mmCIF file of C-alpha atoms and ligand atoms in Angstrom:
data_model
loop_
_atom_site.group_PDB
_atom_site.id
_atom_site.type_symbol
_atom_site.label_atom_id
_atom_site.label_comp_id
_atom_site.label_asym_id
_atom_site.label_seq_id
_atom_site.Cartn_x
_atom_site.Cartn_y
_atom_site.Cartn_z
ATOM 1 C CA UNK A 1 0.000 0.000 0.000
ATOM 2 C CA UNK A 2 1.353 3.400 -0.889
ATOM 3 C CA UNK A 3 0.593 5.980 1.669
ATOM 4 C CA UNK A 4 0.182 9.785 -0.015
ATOM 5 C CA UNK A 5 0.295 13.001 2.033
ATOM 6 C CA UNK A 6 -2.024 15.293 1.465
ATOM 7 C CA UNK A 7 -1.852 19.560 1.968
ATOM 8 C CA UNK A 8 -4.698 21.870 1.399
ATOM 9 C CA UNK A 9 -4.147 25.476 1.505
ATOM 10 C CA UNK A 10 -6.348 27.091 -1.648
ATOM 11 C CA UNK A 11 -9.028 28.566 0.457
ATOM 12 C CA UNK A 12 -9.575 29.389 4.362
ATOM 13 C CA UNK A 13 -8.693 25.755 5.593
ATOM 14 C CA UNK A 14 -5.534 24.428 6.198
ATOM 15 C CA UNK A 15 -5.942 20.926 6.158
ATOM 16 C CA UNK A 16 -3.624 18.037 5.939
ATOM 17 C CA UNK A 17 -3.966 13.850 5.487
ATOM 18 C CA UNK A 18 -2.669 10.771 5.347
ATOM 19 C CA UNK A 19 -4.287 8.652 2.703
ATOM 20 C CA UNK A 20 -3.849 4.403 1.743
ATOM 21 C CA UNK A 21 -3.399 3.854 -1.465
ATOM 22 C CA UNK A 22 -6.418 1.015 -0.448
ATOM 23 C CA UNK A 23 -8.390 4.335 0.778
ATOM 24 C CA UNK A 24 -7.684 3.818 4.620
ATOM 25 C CA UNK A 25 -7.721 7.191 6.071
ATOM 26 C CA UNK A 26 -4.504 7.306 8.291
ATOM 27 C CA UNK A 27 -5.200 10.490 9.357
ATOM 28 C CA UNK A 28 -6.841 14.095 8.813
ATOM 29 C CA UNK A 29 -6.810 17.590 10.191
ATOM 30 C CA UNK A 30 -8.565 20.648 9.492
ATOM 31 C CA UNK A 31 -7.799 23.901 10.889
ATOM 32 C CA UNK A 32 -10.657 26.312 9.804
ATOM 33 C CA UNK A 33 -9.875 30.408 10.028
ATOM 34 C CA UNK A 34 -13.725 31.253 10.398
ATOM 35 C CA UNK A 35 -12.328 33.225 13.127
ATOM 36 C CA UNK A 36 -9.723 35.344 11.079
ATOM 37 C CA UNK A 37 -12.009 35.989 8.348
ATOM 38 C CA UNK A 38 -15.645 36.485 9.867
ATOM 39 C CA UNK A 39 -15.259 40.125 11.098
ATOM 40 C CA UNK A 40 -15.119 41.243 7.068
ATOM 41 C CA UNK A 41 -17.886 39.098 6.044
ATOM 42 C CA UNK A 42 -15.684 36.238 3.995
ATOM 43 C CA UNK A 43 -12.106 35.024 3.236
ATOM 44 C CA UNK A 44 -9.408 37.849 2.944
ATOM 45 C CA UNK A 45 -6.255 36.489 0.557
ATOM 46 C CA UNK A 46 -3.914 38.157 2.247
ATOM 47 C CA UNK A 47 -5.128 36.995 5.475
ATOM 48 C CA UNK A 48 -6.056 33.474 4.760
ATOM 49 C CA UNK A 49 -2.342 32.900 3.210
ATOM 50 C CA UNK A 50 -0.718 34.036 6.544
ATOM 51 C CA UNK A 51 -2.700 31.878 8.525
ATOM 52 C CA UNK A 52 -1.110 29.005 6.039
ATOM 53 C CA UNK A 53 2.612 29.575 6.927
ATOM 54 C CA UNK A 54 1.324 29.902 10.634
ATOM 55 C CA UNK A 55 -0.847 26.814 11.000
ATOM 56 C CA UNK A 56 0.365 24.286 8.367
ATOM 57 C CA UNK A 57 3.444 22.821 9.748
ATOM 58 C CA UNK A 58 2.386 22.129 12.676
ATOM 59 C CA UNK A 59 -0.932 20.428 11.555
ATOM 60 C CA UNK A 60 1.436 18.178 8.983
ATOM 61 C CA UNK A 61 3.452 16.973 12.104
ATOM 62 C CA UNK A 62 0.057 16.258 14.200
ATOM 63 C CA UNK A 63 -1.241 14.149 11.233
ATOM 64 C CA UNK A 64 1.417 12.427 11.014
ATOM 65 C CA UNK A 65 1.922 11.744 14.961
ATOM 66 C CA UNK A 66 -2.292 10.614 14.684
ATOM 67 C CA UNK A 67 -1.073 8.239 11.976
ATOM 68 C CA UNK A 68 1.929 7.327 13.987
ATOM 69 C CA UNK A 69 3.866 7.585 10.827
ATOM 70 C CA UNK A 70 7.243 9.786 9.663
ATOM 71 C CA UNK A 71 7.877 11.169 6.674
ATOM 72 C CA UNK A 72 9.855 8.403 5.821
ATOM 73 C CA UNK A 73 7.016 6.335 6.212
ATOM 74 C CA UNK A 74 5.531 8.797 3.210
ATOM 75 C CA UNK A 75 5.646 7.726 -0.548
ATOM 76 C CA UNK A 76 4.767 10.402 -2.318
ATOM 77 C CA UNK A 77 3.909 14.228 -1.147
ATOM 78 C CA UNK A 78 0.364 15.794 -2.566
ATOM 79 C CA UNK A 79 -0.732 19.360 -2.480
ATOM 80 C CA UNK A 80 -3.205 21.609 -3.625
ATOM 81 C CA UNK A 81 -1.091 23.540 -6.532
ATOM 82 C CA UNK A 82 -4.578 25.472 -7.814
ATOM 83 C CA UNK A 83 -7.199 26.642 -8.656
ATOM 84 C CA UNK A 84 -7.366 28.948 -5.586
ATOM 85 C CA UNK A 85 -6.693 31.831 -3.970
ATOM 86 C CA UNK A 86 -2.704 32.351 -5.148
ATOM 87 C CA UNK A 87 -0.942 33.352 -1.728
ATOM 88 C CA UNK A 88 -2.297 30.223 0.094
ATOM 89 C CA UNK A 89 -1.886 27.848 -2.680
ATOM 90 C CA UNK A 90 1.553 28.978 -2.926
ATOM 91 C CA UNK A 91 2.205 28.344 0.635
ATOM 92 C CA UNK A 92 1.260 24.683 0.997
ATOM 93 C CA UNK A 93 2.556 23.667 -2.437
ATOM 94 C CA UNK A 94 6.098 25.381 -1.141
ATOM 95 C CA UNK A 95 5.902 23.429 2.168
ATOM 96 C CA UNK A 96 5.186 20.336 0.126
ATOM 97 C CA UNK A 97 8.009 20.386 -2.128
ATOM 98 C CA UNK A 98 10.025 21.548 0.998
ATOM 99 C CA UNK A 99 9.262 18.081 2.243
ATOM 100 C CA UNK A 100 9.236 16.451 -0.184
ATOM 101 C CA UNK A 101 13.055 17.691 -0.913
ATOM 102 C CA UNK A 102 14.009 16.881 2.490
ATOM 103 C CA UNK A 103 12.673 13.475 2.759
ATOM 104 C CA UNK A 104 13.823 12.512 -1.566
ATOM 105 C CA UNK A 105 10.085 11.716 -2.126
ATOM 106 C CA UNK A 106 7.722 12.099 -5.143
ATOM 107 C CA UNK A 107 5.375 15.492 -5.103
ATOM 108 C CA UNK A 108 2.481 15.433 -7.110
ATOM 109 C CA UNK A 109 0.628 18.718 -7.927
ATOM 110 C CA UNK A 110 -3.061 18.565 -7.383
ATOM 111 C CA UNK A 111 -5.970 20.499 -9.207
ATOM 112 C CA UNK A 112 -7.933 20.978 -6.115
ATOM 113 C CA UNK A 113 -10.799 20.204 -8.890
ATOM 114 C CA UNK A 114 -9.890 16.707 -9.097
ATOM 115 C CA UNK A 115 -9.476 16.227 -5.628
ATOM 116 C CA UNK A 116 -13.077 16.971 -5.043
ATOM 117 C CA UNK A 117 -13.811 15.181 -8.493
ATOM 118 C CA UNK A 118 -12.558 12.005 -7.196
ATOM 119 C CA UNK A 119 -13.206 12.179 -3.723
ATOM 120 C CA UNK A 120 -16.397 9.860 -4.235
ATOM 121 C CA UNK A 121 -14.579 7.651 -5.001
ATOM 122 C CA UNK A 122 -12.367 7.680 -1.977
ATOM 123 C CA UNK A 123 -15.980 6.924 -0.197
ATOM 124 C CA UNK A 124 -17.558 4.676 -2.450
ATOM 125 C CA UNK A 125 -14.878 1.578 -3.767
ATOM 126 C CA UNK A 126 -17.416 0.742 -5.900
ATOM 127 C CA UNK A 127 -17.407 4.448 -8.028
ATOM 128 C CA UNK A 128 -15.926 3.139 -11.425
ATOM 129 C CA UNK A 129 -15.696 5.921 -14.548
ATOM 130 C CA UNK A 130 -17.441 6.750 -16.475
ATOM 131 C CA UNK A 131 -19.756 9.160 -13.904
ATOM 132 C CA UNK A 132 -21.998 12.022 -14.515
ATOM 133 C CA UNK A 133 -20.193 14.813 -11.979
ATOM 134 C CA UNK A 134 -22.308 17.633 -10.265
ATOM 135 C CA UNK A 135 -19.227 19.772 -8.952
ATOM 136 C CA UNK A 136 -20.530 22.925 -6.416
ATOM 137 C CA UNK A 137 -18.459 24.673 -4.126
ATOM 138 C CA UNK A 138 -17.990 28.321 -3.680
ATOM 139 C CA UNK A 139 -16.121 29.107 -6.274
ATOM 140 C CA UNK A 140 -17.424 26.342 -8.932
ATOM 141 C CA UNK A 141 -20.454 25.030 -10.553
ATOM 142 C CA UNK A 142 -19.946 22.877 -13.428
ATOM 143 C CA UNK A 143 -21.213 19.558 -15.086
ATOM 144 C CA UNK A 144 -18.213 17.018 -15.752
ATOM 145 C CA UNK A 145 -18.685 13.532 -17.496
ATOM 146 C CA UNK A 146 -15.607 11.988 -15.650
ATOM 147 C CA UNK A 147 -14.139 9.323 -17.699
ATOM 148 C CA UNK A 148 -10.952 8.881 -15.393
ATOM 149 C CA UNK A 149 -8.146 10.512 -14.046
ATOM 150 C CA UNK A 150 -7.322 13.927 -15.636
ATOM 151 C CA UNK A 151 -9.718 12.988 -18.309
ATOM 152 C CA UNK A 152 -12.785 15.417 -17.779
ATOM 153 C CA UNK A 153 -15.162 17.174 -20.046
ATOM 154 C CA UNK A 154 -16.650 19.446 -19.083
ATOM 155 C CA UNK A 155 -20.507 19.759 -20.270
ATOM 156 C CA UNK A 156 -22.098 23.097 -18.010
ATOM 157 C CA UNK A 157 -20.477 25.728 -15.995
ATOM 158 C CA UNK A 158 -21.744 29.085 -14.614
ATOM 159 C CA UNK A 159 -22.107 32.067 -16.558
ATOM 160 C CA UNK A 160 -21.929 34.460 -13.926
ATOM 161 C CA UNK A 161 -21.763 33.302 -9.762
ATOM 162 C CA UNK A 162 -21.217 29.650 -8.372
ATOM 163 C CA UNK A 163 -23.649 28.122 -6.546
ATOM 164 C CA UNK A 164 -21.814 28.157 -3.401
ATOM 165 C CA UNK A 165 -21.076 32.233 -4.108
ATOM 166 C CA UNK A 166 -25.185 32.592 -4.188
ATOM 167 C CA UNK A 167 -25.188 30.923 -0.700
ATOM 168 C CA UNK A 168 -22.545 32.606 0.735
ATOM 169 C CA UNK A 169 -24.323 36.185 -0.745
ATOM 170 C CA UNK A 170 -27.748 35.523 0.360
ATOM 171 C CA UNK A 171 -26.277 34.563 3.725
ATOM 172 C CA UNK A 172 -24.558 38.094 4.171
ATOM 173 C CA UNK A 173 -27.833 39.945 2.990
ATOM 174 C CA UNK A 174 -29.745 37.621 5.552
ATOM 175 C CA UNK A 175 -26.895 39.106 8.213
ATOM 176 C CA UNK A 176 -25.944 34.790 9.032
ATOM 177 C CA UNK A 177 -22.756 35.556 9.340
ATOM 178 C CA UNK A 178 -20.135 33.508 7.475
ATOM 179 C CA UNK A 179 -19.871 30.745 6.206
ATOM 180 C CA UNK A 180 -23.104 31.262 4.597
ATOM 181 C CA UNK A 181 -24.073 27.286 3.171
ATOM 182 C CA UNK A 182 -24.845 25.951 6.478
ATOM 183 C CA UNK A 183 -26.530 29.100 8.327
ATOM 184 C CA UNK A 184 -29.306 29.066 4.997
ATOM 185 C CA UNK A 185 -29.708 25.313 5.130
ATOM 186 C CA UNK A 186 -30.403 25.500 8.719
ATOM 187 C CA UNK A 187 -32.537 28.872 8.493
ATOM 188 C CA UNK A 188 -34.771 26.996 5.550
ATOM 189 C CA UNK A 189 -35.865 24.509 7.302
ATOM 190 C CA UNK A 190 -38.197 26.682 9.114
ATOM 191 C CA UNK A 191 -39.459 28.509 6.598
ATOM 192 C CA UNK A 192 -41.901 28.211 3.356
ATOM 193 C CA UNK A 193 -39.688 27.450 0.213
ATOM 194 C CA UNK A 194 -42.988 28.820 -1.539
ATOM 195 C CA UNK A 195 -43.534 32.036 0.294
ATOM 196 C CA UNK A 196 -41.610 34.203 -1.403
ATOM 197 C CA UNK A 197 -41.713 34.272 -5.825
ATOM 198 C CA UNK A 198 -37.846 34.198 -6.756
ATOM 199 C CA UNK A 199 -36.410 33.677 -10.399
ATOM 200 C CA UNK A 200 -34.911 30.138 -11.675
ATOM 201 C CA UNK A 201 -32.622 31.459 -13.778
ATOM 202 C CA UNK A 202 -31.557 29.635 -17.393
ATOM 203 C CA UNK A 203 -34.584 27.057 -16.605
ATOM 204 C CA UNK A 204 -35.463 25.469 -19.840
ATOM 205 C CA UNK A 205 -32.561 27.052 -21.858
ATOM 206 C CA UNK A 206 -31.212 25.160 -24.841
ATOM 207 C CA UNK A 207 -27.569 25.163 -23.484
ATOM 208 C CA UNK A 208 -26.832 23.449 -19.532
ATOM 209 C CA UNK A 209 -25.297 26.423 -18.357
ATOM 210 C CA UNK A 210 -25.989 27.528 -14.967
ATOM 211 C CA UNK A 211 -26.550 31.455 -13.796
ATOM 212 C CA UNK A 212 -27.050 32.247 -10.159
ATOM 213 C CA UNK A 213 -26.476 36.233 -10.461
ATOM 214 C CA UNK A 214 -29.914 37.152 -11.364
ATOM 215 C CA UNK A 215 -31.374 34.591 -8.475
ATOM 216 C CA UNK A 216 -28.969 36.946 -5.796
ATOM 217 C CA UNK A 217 -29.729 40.201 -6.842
ATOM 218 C CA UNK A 218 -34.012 38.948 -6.295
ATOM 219 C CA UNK A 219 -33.128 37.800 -2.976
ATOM 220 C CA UNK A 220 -31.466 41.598 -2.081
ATOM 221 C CA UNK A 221 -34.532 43.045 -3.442
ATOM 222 C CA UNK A 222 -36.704 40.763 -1.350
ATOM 223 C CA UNK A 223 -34.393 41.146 1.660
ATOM 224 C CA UNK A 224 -34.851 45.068 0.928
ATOM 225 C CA UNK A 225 -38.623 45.016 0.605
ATOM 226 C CA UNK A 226 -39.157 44.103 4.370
ATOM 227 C CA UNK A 227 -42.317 41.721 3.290
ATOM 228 C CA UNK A 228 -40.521 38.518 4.106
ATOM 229 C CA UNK A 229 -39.612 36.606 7.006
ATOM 230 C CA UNK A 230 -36.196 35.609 6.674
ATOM 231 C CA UNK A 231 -36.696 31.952 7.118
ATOM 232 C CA UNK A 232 -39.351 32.052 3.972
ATOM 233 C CA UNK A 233 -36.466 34.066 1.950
ATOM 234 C CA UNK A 234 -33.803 31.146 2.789
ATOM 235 C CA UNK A 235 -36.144 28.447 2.231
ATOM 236 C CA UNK A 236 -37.550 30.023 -1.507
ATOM 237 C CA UNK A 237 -33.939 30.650 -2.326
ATOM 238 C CA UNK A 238 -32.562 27.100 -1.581
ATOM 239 C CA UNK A 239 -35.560 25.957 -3.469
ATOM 240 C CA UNK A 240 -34.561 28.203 -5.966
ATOM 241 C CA UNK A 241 -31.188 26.668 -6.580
ATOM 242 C CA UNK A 242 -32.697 23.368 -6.095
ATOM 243 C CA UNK A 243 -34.734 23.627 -9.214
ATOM 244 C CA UNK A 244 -32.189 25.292 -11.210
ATOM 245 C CA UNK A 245 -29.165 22.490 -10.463
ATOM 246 C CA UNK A 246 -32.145 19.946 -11.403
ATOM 247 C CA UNK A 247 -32.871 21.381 -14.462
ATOM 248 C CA UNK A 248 -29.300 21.721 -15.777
ATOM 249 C CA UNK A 249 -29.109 18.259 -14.851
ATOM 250 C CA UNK A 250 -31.857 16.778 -16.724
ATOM 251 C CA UNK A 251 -30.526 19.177 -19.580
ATOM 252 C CA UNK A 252 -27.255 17.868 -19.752
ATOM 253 C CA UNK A 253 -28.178 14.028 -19.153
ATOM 254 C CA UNK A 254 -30.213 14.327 -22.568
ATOM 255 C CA UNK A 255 -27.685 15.447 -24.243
ATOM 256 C CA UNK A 256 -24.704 13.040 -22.627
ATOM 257 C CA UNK A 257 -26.129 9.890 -24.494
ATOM 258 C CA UNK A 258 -24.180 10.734 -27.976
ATOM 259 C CA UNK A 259 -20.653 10.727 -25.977
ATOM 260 C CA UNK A 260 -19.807 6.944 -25.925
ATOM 261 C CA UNK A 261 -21.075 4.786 -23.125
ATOM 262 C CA UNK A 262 -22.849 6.455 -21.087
ATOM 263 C CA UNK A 263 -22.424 7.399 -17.333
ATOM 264 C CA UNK A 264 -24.476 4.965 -15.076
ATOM 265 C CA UNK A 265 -23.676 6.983 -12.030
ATOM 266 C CA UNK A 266 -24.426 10.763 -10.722
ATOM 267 C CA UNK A 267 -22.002 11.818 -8.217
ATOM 268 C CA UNK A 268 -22.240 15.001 -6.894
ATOM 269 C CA UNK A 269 -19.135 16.233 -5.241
ATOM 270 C CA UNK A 270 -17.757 19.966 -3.793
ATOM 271 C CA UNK A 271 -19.093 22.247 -0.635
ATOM 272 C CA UNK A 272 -22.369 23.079 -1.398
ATOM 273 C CA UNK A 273 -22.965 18.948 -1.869
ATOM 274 C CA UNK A 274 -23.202 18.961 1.986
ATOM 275 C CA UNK A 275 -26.580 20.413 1.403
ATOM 276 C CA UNK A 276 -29.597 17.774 2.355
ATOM 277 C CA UNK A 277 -31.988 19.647 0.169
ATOM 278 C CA UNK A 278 -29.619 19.146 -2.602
ATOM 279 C CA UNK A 279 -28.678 15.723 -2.086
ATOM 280 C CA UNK A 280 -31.964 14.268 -1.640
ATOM 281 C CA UNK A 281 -33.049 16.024 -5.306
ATOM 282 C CA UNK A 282 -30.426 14.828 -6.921
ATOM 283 C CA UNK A 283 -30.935 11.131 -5.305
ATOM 284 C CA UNK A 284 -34.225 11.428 -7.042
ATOM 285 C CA UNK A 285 -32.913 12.622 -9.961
ATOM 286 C CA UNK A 286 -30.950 9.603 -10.365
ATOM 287 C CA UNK A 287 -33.635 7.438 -9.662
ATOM 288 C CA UNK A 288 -35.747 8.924 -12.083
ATOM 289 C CA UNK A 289 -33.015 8.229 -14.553
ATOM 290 C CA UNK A 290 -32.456 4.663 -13.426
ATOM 291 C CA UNK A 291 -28.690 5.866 -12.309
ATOM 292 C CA UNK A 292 -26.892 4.911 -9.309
ATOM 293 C CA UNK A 293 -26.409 7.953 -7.150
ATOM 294 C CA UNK A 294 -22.777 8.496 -4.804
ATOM 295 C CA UNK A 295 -22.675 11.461 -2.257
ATOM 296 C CA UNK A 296 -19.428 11.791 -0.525
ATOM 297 C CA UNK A 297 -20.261 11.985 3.407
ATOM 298 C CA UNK A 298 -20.109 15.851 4.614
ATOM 299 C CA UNK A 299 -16.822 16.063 5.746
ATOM 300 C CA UNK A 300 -15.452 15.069 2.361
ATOM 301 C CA UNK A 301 -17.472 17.574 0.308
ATOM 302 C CA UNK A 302 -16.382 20.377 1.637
ATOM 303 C CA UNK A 303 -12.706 21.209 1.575
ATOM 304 C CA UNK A 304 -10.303 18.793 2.704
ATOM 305 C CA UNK A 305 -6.921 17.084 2.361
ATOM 306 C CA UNK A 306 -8.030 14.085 2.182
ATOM 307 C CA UNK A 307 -9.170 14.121 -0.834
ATOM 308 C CA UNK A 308 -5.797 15.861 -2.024
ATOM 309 C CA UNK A 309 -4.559 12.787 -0.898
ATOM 310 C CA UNK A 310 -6.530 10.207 -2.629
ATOM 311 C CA UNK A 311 -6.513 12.362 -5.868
ATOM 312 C CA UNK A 312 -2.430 11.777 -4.896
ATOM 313 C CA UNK A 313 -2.944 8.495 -4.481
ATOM 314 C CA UNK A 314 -4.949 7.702 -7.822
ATOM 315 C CA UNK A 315 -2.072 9.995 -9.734
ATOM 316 C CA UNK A 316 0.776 7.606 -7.888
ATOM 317 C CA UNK A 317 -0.636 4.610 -9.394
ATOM 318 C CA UNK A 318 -0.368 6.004 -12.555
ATOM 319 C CA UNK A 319 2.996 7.279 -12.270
ATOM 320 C CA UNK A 320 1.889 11.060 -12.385
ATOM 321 C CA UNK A 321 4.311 12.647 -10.544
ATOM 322 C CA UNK A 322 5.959 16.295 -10.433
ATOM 323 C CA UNK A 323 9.049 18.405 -10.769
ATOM 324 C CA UNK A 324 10.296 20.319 -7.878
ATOM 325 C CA UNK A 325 9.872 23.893 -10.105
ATOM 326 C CA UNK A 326 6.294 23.365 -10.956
ATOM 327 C CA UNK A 327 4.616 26.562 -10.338
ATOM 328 C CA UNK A 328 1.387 27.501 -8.478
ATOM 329 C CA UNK A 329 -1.832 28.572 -10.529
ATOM 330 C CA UNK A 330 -4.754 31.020 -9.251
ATOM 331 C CA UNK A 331 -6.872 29.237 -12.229
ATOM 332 C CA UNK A 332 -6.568 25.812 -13.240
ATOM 333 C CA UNK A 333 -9.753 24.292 -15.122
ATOM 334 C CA UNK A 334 -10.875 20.640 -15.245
ATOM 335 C CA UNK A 335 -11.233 21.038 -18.929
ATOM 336 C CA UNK A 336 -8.774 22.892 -20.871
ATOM 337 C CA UNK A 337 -10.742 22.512 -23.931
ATOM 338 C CA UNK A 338 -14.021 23.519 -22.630
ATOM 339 C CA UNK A 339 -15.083 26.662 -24.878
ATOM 340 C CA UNK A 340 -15.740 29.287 -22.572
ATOM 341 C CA UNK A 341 -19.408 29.970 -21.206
ATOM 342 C CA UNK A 342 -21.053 32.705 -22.636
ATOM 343 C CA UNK A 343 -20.964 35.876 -20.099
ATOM 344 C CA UNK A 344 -18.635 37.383 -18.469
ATOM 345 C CA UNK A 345 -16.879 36.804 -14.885
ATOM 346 C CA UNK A 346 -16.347 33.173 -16.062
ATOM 347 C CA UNK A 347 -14.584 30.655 -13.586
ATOM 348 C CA UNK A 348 -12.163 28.309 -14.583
HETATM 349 O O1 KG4 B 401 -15.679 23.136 -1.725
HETATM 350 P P1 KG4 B 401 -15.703 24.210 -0.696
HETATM 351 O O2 KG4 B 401 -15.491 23.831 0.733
HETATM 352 O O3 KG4 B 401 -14.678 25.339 -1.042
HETATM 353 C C1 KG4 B 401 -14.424 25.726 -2.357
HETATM 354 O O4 KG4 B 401 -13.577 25.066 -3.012
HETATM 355 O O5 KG4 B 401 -15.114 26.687 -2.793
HETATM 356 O O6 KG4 B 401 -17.109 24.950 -0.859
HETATM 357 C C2 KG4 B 401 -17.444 26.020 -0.040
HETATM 358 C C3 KG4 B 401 -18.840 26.456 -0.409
HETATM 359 C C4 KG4 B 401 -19.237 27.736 0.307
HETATM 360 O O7 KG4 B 401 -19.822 28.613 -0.647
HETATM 361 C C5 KG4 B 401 -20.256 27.260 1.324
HETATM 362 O O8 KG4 B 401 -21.221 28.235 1.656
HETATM 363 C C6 KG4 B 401 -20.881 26.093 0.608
HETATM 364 O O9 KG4 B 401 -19.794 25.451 -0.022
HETATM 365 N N1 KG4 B 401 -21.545 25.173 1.518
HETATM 366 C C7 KG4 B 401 -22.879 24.947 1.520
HETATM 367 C C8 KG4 B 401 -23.130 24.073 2.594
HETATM 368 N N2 KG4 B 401 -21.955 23.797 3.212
HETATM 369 C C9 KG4 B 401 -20.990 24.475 2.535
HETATM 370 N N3 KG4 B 401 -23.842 25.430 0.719
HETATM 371 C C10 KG4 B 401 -25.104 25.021 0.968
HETATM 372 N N4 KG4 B 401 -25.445 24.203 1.989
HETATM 373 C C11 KG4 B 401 -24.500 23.708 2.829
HETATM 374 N N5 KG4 B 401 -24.835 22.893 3.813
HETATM 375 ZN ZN1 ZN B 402 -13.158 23.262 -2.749
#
């Protein structure tokens, strides 16, 4: 069994892991910065990337003192090299080849992408490729037919905001606090998801693009008009997004059927899949489409290094390692051939 470390540094969580090549999880530690960040209402860069240097190397020697493990005991070295936000990435990916330097082990450069686009199948042994791919997080919404590793295409992304980015937003008008996804979820579960009249935008559009813009700027408005409980407003928006990731869905399984075999599996995989309302619609979904249907537990969606280590782990197998001078990116898409969305403020 190889055993892969794992960094994560992209975003506000420093995380590290020690991951089985036979998808044992030696070991995993998250250090959130909620704390750093919530007085200004979300993640500062500049902020976030100190915290990095600060909490990282420390966390790496507690995971590997949970595992009971050295770095010698390491084969390979895996950290997030990008998309993200640049200082942070930069940080872990420099302690990793720091390490993995020191000890004369392997360091493989991980789209923090993949990691969440495989990390079903770190949960589920059973996951084989092809699978349909829901991937939402805050930065991210995009459908991905998933034929294996670093082989994605990507079918749907966002024109404008990611679905996570529409949480996070309607949290802050709401006054939740940060992070948003969890305060809504919890807020809409008291309130009437049909109370309050809010757009679904793109529904029934020709293309399986996704905009959540439109959907934010109703929910200000609403917010604004001081006719709305706040629990109705949370539970019409989820709804809202509900409706519109369904849509897109059924939109882009019609049109998957003329790429080869087709996927027999929807996975859905990212932050905002910690959502129950979201799960259980797209468990339906799949049903209704006689697919199987693989959620990653909550812990895994959201971000992680364990699943930089498994998407490690499934890259050592292969052989995919990387040089020393490979630089950090701030974007860093699944698909390099995907044509770009129409719209502007496009994600990678
Ligand atoms: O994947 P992730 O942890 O970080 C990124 O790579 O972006 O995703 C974070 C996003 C945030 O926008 C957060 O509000 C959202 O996932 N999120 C949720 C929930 N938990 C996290 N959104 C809706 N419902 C949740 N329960
Ligand atoms: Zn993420």
């Amino acid at each position: 069994m190889a055993i892969i470390l794992g960094i994560e540094s992209s975003c506000d969580e420093s995380a590290a892991a020690l991951i089985g090549s036979d998808r044992s999880i030696l070991a995993h530690r998250l250090a959130g910065q909620e704390d750093a960040h919530r007085p200004y209402g979300g993640v500062v860069p500049e902020i976030a990337a100190r915290a990095h240097v600060q909490i990282l190397t420390p966390l790496i020697q507690a995971a590997l003192d949970d595992a009971g493990l050295t770095l010698d005991d390491v084969d390979a070295v895996a950290a997030t090299a990008g998309p993200g936000l640049i200082g942070g990435v930069m940080v872990g990916l420099v302690t990793a080849k720091a390490l993995a330097m020191a000890a004369g082990k392997p360091l493989i450069a991980v789209n923090h992408l993949e990691g969440h686009a495989l990390s079903p199948r770190l949960a589920d042994a059973s996951l084989e490729f092809p699978y349909l791919l829901l991937l939402v997080s805050g930065g991210h919404c995009q459908i991905l037919r998933v034929d294996g590793v670093g082989q994605y295409r990507r079918l749907a992304t966002t024109i404008d905001d990611a679905a996570g980015e529409a949480f996070d937003k309607t949290a802050k008008i709401l006054r939740l606090g940060y992070p948003g996804g969890p305060k809504v979820e919890a807020l809409a579960k008291t309130g009437d998801a049909r109370a309050v009249p809010l757009p679904r935008p793109l529904l029934g559009s020709a293309e399986p693009h996704f905009s959540f813009a439109g959907l934010k700027s109703a929910v200000l408005r609403a917010a604004q008009s001081g006719s709305h409980r706040p629990e109705d407003i949370a539970a019409s928006f989820q709804a809202a997004v509900v409706d519109c990731l369904i849509d897109r869905l059924e939109k882009a399984l019609s049109g998957s059927a003329d790429e080869g075999e087709s996927p027999r599996t929807l996975v859905v995989a990212g932050g905002v899949a910690a959502n129950g309302a979201i799960r259980s619609a797209l468990e339906a979904l799949a049903n209704r489409h006689d697919m199987g249907f693989v959620a990653p537990p909550l812990w895994l969606c959201t971000d992680n290094a364990a699943m930089i280590g498994w998407a490690g782990a499934e890259r050592f197998a292969l052989g995919l390692t990387d040089p020393l001078d490979i630089a950090a990116r701030p974007r860093w898409p699944l698909d390099p051939q995907a044509e770009a969305a129409r719209g502007a403020g496009v994600k990678a």
